[in-house]
Coordinates of C-alpha atoms and ligand atoms in Angstrom, one line a residue:
X1 CA -16.9 -14.5 -7.3
X2 CA -13.8 -16.5 -5.9
X3 CA -13.8 -17.7 -2.2
X4 CA -10.9 -18.7 0.0
X5 CA -11.3 -21.8 2.1
X6 CA -9.0 -22.3 5.0
X7 CA -8.8 -24.9 7.7
X8 CA -6.9 -23.6 10.6
X9 CA -4.8 -24.9 13.5
X10 CA -1.5 -25.4 11.9
X11 CA 1.8 -23.7 12.6
X12 CA 3.6 -22.1 9.5
X13 CA 7.0 -23.4 8.5
X14 CA 9.1 -22.7 5.2
X15 CA 10.2 -20.0 3.0
X16 CA 8.2 -17.1 1.3
X17 CA 9.6 -15.0 -1.5
X18 CA 8.3 -11.5 -1.0
X19 CA 6.9 -9.7 -4.1
X20 CA 7.5 -6.0 -5.3
X21 CA 5.7 -3.3 -3.4
X22 CA 2.4 -2.5 -4.6
X23 CA 2.4 0.9 -3.0
X24 CA 5.7 1.8 -4.8
X25 CA 4.8 0.2 -8.1
X26 CA 1.6 2.4 -8.6
X27 CA 3.2 6.0 -8.5
X28 CA 6.2 4.5 -10.4
X29 CA 3.8 3.3 -13.3
X30 CA 2.2 6.9 -13.1
X31 CA 5.5 8.4 -13.5
X32 CA 5.8 6.9 -16.9
X33 CA 3.3 9.7 -18.0
X34 CA 6.3 12.4 -17.4
X35 CA 8.2 11.4 -20.6
X36 CA 7.7 10.0 -24.1
X37 CA 10.7 7.8 -23.7
X38 CA 10.7 4.1 -22.5
X39 CA 10.5 3.2 -18.8
X40 CA 11.4 -0.4 -18.0
X41 CA 10.0 -1.5 -14.7
X42 CA 10.8 -4.9 -13.0
X43 CA 9.6 -6.7 -9.8
X44 CA 6.1 -5.3 -10.5
X45 CA 3.6 -7.6 -8.5
X46 CA 0.8 -9.1 -10.5
X47 CA -2.1 -7.6 -8.6
X48 CA -5.6 -6.3 -9.5
X49 CA -4.7 -2.7 -8.4
X50 CA -1.6 -2.8 -10.8
X51 CA -3.9 -4.0 -13.7
X52 CA -6.3 -1.1 -12.9
X53 CA -3.3 1.4 -13.1
X54 CA -2.4 -0.2 -16.4
X55 CA -5.8 0.1 -17.9
X56 CA -6.0 3.7 -17.0
X57 CA -2.5 4.3 -18.5
X58 CA -3.4 2.6 -21.7
X59 CA -6.6 4.7 -22.0
X60 CA -4.2 7.8 -22.0
X61 CA -2.1 6.3 -24.9
X62 CA 0.6 4.6 -22.9
X63 CA 1.9 1.6 -24.7
X64 CA 2.5 -1.2 -22.4
X65 CA 4.5 -4.4 -22.9
X66 CA 4.1 -6.7 -19.8
X67 CA 6.2 -9.9 -19.5
X68 CA 5.6 -11.4 -16.1
X69 CA 6.8 -9.0 -13.5
X70 CA 8.5 -6.7 -16.0
X71 CA 6.7 -3.8 -17.7
X72 CA 7.9 -1.5 -20.4
X73 CA 5.8 1.7 -20.9
X74 CA 6.1 4.2 -23.6
X75 CA 3.8 7.4 -23.0
X76 CA 2.8 9.1 -26.3
X77 CA 0.5 12.3 -26.4
X78 CA -3.1 11.0 -25.8
X79 CA -6.1 12.4 -27.9
X80 CA -7.8 13.4 -24.6
X81 CA -6.5 13.9 -21.2
X82 CA -9.5 12.5 -19.4
X83 CA -9.3 9.8 -16.7
X84 CA -12.8 8.3 -16.8
X85 CA -14.8 7.6 -13.6
X86 CA -15.1 3.9 -14.5
X87 CA -11.2 3.6 -14.4
X88 CA -10.6 6.0 -11.3
X89 CA -13.4 4.6 -9.1
X90 CA -11.7 1.2 -8.9
X91 CA -8.7 2.4 -7.0
X92 CA -7.9 5.7 -5.3
X93 CA -4.3 5.6 -6.5
X94 CA -5.5 6.3 -10.0
X95 CA -5.4 10.1 -8.7
X96 CA -1.6 9.9 -8.9
X97 CA -1.8 10.7 -12.6
X98 CA -3.0 14.1 -12.0
X99 CA 0.5 15.6 -11.1
X100 CA 2.3 13.9 -14.1
X101 CA -0.5 14.9 -16.6
X102 CA -0.5 18.6 -15.4
X103 CA 3.4 18.7 -15.5
X104 CA 3.7 17.2 -18.9
X105 CA 0.6 18.6 -20.9
X106 CA -0.6 21.6 -18.7
X107 CA -4.1 20.2 -18.4
X108 CA -6.2 17.1 -17.1
X109 CA -9.7 16.1 -16.4
X110 CA -9.7 13.5 -13.7
X111 CA -12.6 11.8 -11.9
X112 CA -12.7 12.5 -8.1
X113 CA -12.0 9.4 -6.4
X114 CA -14.8 9.6 -3.8
X115 CA -15.1 7.7 -0.4
X116 CA -14.1 4.0 0.2
X117 CA -14.7 1.4 2.8
X118 CA -12.0 2.8 5.1
X119 CA -13.8 6.3 5.3
X120 CA -13.9 9.6 3.6
X121 CA -10.5 10.2 2.0
X122 CA -10.2 13.6 0.6
X123 CA -7.7 14.8 -2.0
X124 CA -7.4 18.6 -0.9
X125 CA -3.7 18.3 -0.1
X126 CA -3.0 17.1 -3.7
X127 CA -5.1 20.0 -5.0
X128 CA -3.9 22.8 -2.7
X129 CA -0.2 21.8 -3.5
X130 CA -0.8 21.9 -7.2
X131 CA -2.7 25.1 -7.0
X132 CA 0.4 26.8 -5.4
X133 CA 2.4 25.5 -8.5
X134 CA 0.0 27.5 -10.7
X135 CA -3.0 25.1 -11.4
X136 CA -6.4 26.5 -11.7
X137 CA -9.1 23.7 -10.8
X138 CA -12.8 23.4 -11.4
X139 CA -15.0 20.8 -10.2
X140 CA -17.9 19.8 -12.5
X141 CA -20.1 16.5 -12.4
X142 CA -17.6 14.6 -10.3
X143 CA -14.6 15.5 -12.4
X144 CA -11.8 17.9 -11.6
X145 CA -10.4 19.9 -14.5
X146 CA -6.9 21.3 -13.9
X147 CA -5.3 24.0 -16.2
X148 CA -1.8 25.6 -16.2
X149 CA -0.9 28.6 -18.0
X150 CA 2.5 27.8 -19.5
X151 CA 4.6 25.5 -17.2
X152 CA 4.1 24.6 -13.6
X153 CA 6.0 27.0 -11.3
X154 CA 8.1 25.8 -8.4
X155 CA 6.5 26.6 -5.0
X156 CA 6.9 26.3 -1.3
X157 CA 4.2 23.9 -0.2
X158 CA 3.4 23.2 3.4
X159 CA 1.3 20.0 3.9
X160 CA -0.9 20.6 6.8
X161 CA -1.3 16.9 7.2
X162 CA 1.2 14.1 6.1
X163 CA -0.1 12.4 3.1
X164 CA 1.7 9.6 1.0
X165 CA -0.5 10.2 -2.2
X166 CA 0.0 14.1 -2.0
X167 CA 3.6 13.8 -1.5
X168 CA 4.1 11.6 -4.6
X169 CA 1.7 13.7 -6.9
X170 CA 3.6 16.9 -5.9
X171 CA 7.1 15.5 -6.3
X172 CA 6.1 14.0 -9.8
X173 CA 4.4 17.4 -10.8
X174 CA 7.6 19.4 -9.4
X175 CA 10.0 17.3 -11.6
X176 CA 9.1 19.2 -14.7
X177 CA 8.1 22.7 -13.1
X178 CA 10.0 25.8 -13.6
X179 CA 12.4 26.5 -10.5
X180 CA 12.4 24.9 -7.2
X181 CA 9.7 23.3 -5.2
X182 CA 10.0 22.7 -1.4
X183 CA 7.5 20.2 0.2
X184 CA 7.4 20.7 4.0
X185 CA 5.9 18.0 6.3
X186 CA 6.3 15.5 3.5
X187 CA 5.6 11.8 4.0
X188 CA 8.8 9.8 4.8
X189 CA 7.6 6.4 3.6
X190 CA 10.1 4.1 1.9
X191 CA 7.7 4.2 -1.2
X192 CA 8.3 7.8 -1.5
X193 CA 12.1 7.2 -1.8
X194 CA 11.5 4.4 -4.2
X195 CA 9.6 6.8 -6.6
X196 CA 12.1 9.5 -6.0
X197 CA 15.1 7.1 -7.0
X198 CA 13.3 6.2 -10.1
X199 CA 12.6 9.9 -11.0
X200 CA 16.4 10.7 -10.4
X201 CA 17.3 7.9 -12.7
X202 CA 15.0 9.7 -15.2
X203 CA 17.0 12.9 -14.8
X204 CA 14.9 14.6 -12.1
X205 CA 16.7 16.7 -9.4
X206 CA 15.4 15.6 -5.9
X207 CA 16.9 16.0 -2.6
X208 CA 15.6 15.2 1.0
X209 CA 13.3 12.3 0.1
X210 CA 13.0 10.1 3.3
X211 CA 12.8 13.2 5.4
X212 CA 10.1 15.7 5.9
X213 CA 11.5 18.4 3.7
X214 CA 11.8 17.4 -0.1
X215 CA 13.5 19.9 -2.5
X216 CA 12.8 19.4 -6.2
X217 CA 14.7 21.5 -8.9
X218 CA 12.4 21.3 -11.9
X219 CA 14.1 20.2 -15.3
X220 CA 12.8 20.5 -18.9
X221 CA 12.6 16.9 -20.0
X222 CA 12.9 13.4 -18.3
X223 CA 14.5 10.5 -20.0
X224 CA 14.3 6.6 -20.3
X225 CA 15.5 4.3 -17.6
X226 CA 15.2 1.0 -16.1
X227 CA 14.1 0.6 -12.4
X228 CA 13.5 -2.4 -10.1
X229 CA 10.7 -1.8 -7.5
X230 CA 11.5 -2.4 -3.9
X231 CA 10.0 -5.4 -2.0
X232 CA 6.6 -5.0 -0.3
X233 CA 7.1 -4.2 3.4
X234 CA 3.2 -4.6 4.1
X235 CA 3.3 -8.1 2.6
X236 CA 6.4 -9.0 4.5
X237 CA 4.7 -7.6 7.9
X238 CA 1.5 -9.6 7.1
X239 CA 3.4 -12.9 7.0
X240 CA 5.3 -12.0 10.1
X241 CA 1.9 -11.5 11.9
X242 CA 0.7 -15.0 10.4
X243 CA 3.7 -16.6 12.2
X244 CA 3.0 -14.6 15.3
X245 CA -0.6 -15.8 15.4
X246 CA -0.1 -19.4 14.4
X247 CA 3.5 -20.1 15.5
X248 CA 6.3 -21.7 13.5
X249 CA 9.4 -20.4 11.6
X250 CA 9.4 -18.8 8.3
X251 CA 12.2 -17.2 6.2
X252 CA 11.1 -14.1 4.3
X253 CA 13.3 -13.9 1.2
X254 CA 13.7 -10.9 -1.2
X255 CA 13.4 -8.3 1.3
X256 CA 15.9 -5.4 2.2
X257 CA 17.8 -4.1 5.0
X258 CA 15.3 -1.0 5.6
X259 CA 12.3 -3.4 5.6
X260 CA 14.0 -5.7 8.0
X261 CA 15.0 -2.9 10.4
X262 CA 11.4 -1.4 10.1
X263 CA 9.8 -4.6 10.9
X264 CA 12.1 -5.4 13.8
X265 CA 11.2 -1.9 15.3
X266 CA 7.4 -2.0 14.9
X267 CA 7.2 -5.6 16.1
X268 CA 9.4 -4.9 19.0
X269 CA 6.5 -5.3 21.6
X270 CA 5.8 -8.7 20.3
X271 CA 8.2 -10.3 22.6
X272 CA 7.8 -13.9 21.6
X273 CA 8.2 -13.0 18.2
X274 CA 11.9 -13.2 17.1
X275 CA 13.0 -11.4 13.8
X276 CA 16.6 -11.9 12.6
X277 CA 18.2 -10.5 9.5
X278 CA 20.1 -12.9 7.4
X279 CA 21.6 -13.1 3.9
X280 CA 23.1 -9.6 4.3
X281 CA 19.5 -8.1 5.2
X282 CA 17.9 -9.7 2.0
X283 CA 16.1 -12.2 4.4
X284 CA 14.3 -12.0 7.5
X285 CA 13.9 -15.0 9.7
X286 CA 10.6 -14.9 11.7
X287 CA 10.0 -17.3 14.7
X288 CA 7.5 -17.7 17.2
X289 CA 9.0 -19.1 20.4
X290 CA 6.4 -19.5 23.1
X291 CA 2.9 -18.4 24.0
X292 CA 3.4 -15.7 26.6
X293 CA 1.1 -13.2 28.1
X294 CA 1.2 -9.9 26.3
X295 CA -0.3 -6.5 26.9
X296 CA 0.4 -4.3 24.0
X297 CA -0.4 -0.7 23.4
X298 CA -0.1 0.3 19.6
X299 CA -0.9 3.3 17.9
X300 CA -0.7 3.7 14.0
X301 CA 1.4 6.4 12.9
X302 CA 3.0 7.7 9.6
X303 CA 6.3 6.1 8.8
X304 CA 8.5 5.2 10.6
X305 CA 5.5 4.4 13.2
X306 CA 3.4 1.4 13.2
X307 CA 1.6 1.1 9.7
X308 CA -2.2 1.6 9.4
X309 CA -1.9 -1.0 6.8
X310 CA -0.9 -3.7 9.4
X311 CA -3.5 -2.7 12.1
X312 CA -6.1 -5.2 11.0
X313 CA -3.6 -8.0 10.8
X314 CA -2.1 -7.3 14.2
X315 CA -5.5 -7.3 15.7
X316 CA -6.2 -10.8 14.2
X317 CA -2.8 -12.2 15.4
X318 CA -3.5 -11.2 19.1
X319 CA -6.7 -12.9 19.3
X320 CA -5.5 -16.1 21.2
X321 CA -2.9 -14.3 23.4
X322 CA -3.3 -14.0 27.1
X323 CA -3.6 -10.4 28.2
X324 CA -5.1 -7.2 27.2
X325 CA -3.9 -5.1 24.4
X326 CA -5.0 -1.8 22.9
X327 CA -4.7 -0.8 19.2
X328 CA -5.5 2.8 18.2
X329 CA -6.1 3.8 14.6
X330 CA -4.8 7.3 14.0
X331 CA -4.6 7.5 10.3
X332 CA -8.1 6.5 8.8
X333 CA -11.4 7.1 10.5
X334 CA -13.2 4.0 10.0
X335 CA -10.6 1.2 9.4
X336 CA -12.6 -1.3 11.5
X337 CA -14.7 -3.1 9.2
X338 CA -12.9 -6.4 10.1
X339 CA -13.9 -6.4 13.8
X340 CA -17.6 -7.6 13.3
X341 CA -16.4 -10.5 11.2
X342 CA -13.7 -11.6 13.7
X343 CA -16.4 -11.4 16.5
X344 CA -18.3 -13.9 14.4
X345 CA -15.4 -16.2 14.7
X346 CA -15.4 -15.9 18.5
X347 CA -13.0 -12.9 19.0
X348 CA -13.2 -11.0 22.3
X349 CA -12.8 -7.4 20.8
X350 CA -14.3 -4.0 21.9
X351 CA -14.3 -0.9 19.9
X352 CA -14.3 2.5 21.7
X353 CA -14.1 5.2 19.2
X354 CA -10.8 4.7 17.4
X355 CA -9.4 2.2 20.0
X356 CA -9.7 -1.5 19.9
X357 CA -9.3 -3.6 22.9
X358 CA -8.2 -7.1 22.3
X359 CA -8.6 -9.8 25.1
X360 CA -8.1 -13.6 25.0
X361 CA -10.8 -15.4 23.3
X362 CA -11.8 -18.8 24.7
X363 CA -12.3 -20.2 21.4
X364 CA -11.7 -19.0 17.9
X365 CA -13.7 -21.2 15.4
X366 CA -13.9 -21.1 11.6
X367 CA -17.0 -19.4 10.2
X368 CA -18.3 -17.9 6.7
X369 CA -16.9 -14.4 6.6
X370 CA -16.8 -11.5 4.2
X371 CA -13.7 -9.4 3.2
X372 CA -14.5 -5.7 3.1
X373 CA -11.2 -4.1 2.2
X374 CA -7.7 -5.1 1.3
X375 CA -6.1 -5.2 4.6
X376 CA -9.2 -6.5 6.4
X377 CA -9.1 -9.5 4.0
X378 CA -5.5 -10.5 5.1
X379 CA -6.6 -10.1 8.7
X380 CA -9.3 -12.7 8.2
X381 CA -6.8 -15.1 6.6
X382 CA -4.7 -14.7 9.7
X383 CA -7.7 -15.3 11.9
X384 CA -8.9 -18.4 9.8
X385 CA -5.3 -19.8 10.0
X386 CA -5.4 -19.6 13.7
X387 CA -9.1 -20.8 14.1
X388 CA -10.4 -24.4 14.7
X389 CA -12.1 -25.9 11.7
X390 CA -13.0 -24.4 8.3
X391 CA -13.4 -20.7 7.4
X392 CA -14.8 -19.6 4.1
X393 CA -13.7 -16.1 3.1
X394 CA -16.0 -14.3 0.6
X395 CA -15.2 -11.3 -1.8
X396 CA -11.6 -12.3 -2.0
X397 CA -11.3 -9.8 -4.8
X398 CA -10.2 -7.4 -2.1
X399 CA -7.1 -9.8 -1.2
X400 CA -6.3 -9.9 -5.0
X401 CA -5.8 -6.1 -4.9
X402 CA -2.5 -6.3 -2.9
X403 CA -1.2 -9.9 -2.2
X404 CA 0.5 -11.8 -5.1
X405 CA 0.0 -15.7 -4.9
X406 CA -1.0 -15.5 -1.2
X407 CA -2.5 -19.0 -1.2
X408 CA 0.5 -20.4 -2.8
X409 CA 2.9 -18.9 -0.5
X410 CA 1.0 -19.8 2.6
X411 CA 0.5 -23.5 1.2
X412 CA 4.3 -23.8 0.9
X413 CA 4.5 -23.2 4.6
X414 CA 2.0 -25.9 5.5
X415 CA -1.1 -23.9 5.6
X416 CA -4.4 -25.7 4.4
X417 CA -5.8 -23.0 2.2
X418 CA -7.3 -23.2 -1.3
X419 CA -9.2 -20.9 -3.7
X420 CA -12.7 -22.1 -4.6
X421 CA -14.0 -20.5 -7.8
X422 CA -18.0 -20.1 -7.9
Ligands
UD1_1 C1 -1.4 5.4 1.0 C2 -1.3 4.0 0.8 C3 -2.3 3.3 1.9 C4 -1.9 3.6 3.3 C5 -1.9 5.2 3.3 C6 -1.3 5.6 4.8 C7 -0.8 3.9 -1.6 C8 -1.2 3.5 -2.9 N1 -1.7 3.7 -0.6 O1 -2.6 5.9 0.8 O2 -2.1 1.9 1.6 O3 -2.9 3.1 4.1 O4 -1.0 5.8 2.4 O5 -0.1 5.1 5.0 O6 0.4 4.1 -1.4 N2 -5.7 13.1 3.6 C9 -6.3 14.3 3.6 N3 -6.3 15.0 2.4 C10 -5.6 14.6 1.3 C11 -5.1 13.4 1.3 C12 -5.0 12.5 2.5 O7 -6.9 14.8 4.5 O8 -5.5 15.3 0.3 C13 -5.8 12.2 4.9 C14 -6.3 10.8 4.6 O9 -7.8 10.9 4.8 C15 -5.8 9.9 5.8 C16 -4.2 10.7 5.9 O10 -4.4 12.0 5.2 O11 -6.5 10.4 6.8 C17 -3.3 9.8 5.2 O12 -3.6 9.5 3.9 P1 -2.7 9.3 2.7 O13 -1.2 9.2 3.2 O14 -2.8 10.4 1.8 O15 -3.0 7.9 2.0 P2 -2.9 7.4 0.5 O16 -1.8 8.0 -0.1 O17 -4.2 7.5 0.0

């Protein structure tokens, strides 16, 4: 298993090209199941989560032609509509194939994704919404089988909790349903808008994406199209927090206006971090000015609030700041696996329920640590870059799920980071 070694203490200076969004790419690849025609997607990041989705799609008779960051997908009728446990267990987003399979073929058997390191992650909202559209479900031996009598029917669906994945599954299902579907209390994340824009290019009729009420008028058939995935806002935010933790000046390239505005807003409380849009909003200049005392109060929220996917990285970036900050995790119940690893490096952290209190640590020192989930891994990278001496991060396969060329990008900005194969 690969490890990453980092010798900390340097500031970061240079340019980083942001990759395509993982969380957009996953539903967009699943959407290829909605048509027999060719879907060409560009700016797809090379990540293990993407490879897991491609493996799953291949098992469902999707022909895939991949050249670097471009992927062509042609989805022919599969012999069996089964998504096997071995393929689904690797990644929860695999569940996003359920809506498209039911919409196109009227039945599907998909392994239930189960829990994961950041807590119990149910799929009730996906299933309740699909049931309203006419799907009958039964659960047997860890698999969920869905069957539709004829075509899916448009329905009024009120999500009783905001869910990115459920909103995506239901939009995809509704594109081929008979009549109109209204999703109330929908997630507003930019990745939902990215998926909707692809579906519209395929011929779907969708309005209201990016708001909490999405209206989809079903069509009989979707068609071929080409689509470029939006930049990754979580990768962008992670690098901004690297600069906040280590100091320096880094230009993030290949971003967009919406990502720039979002990060400027969510990092507003980090007074000494300057974020400036340049190149017509396609670049974001990040600069740490001085080390000033800071007392933050941050609560993770659905978009446009502070993203849960940046909570761990924010915690790490604050470890050496003077002051007392509070970070509350509102989205996932157990997203604190990184805390004990940070404490092993000397962090002054206290967890009270879903709240983390961060105080200045006298000394942050490199140590041997273990990555436990995707964002916890990038949090350890930030802490290691800030620490004195060498840190070895084990289980970096978590990092490879969501960050394309992380070591290369940081190295170009002066970080002492290397991958060790063992
Ligand atoms: C997506 C993102 C993930 C991010 C999360 C929240 C992808 C591939 N992943 O995950 O990186 O951290 O959004 O922004 O896009 N819930 C239910 N029932 C359901 C579904 C969800 O109770 O049927 C709960 C979850 O347990 C969680 C909350 O709703 O507490 C939000 O989860 P959701 O938005 O669905 O997350 P994902 O789509 O899995």
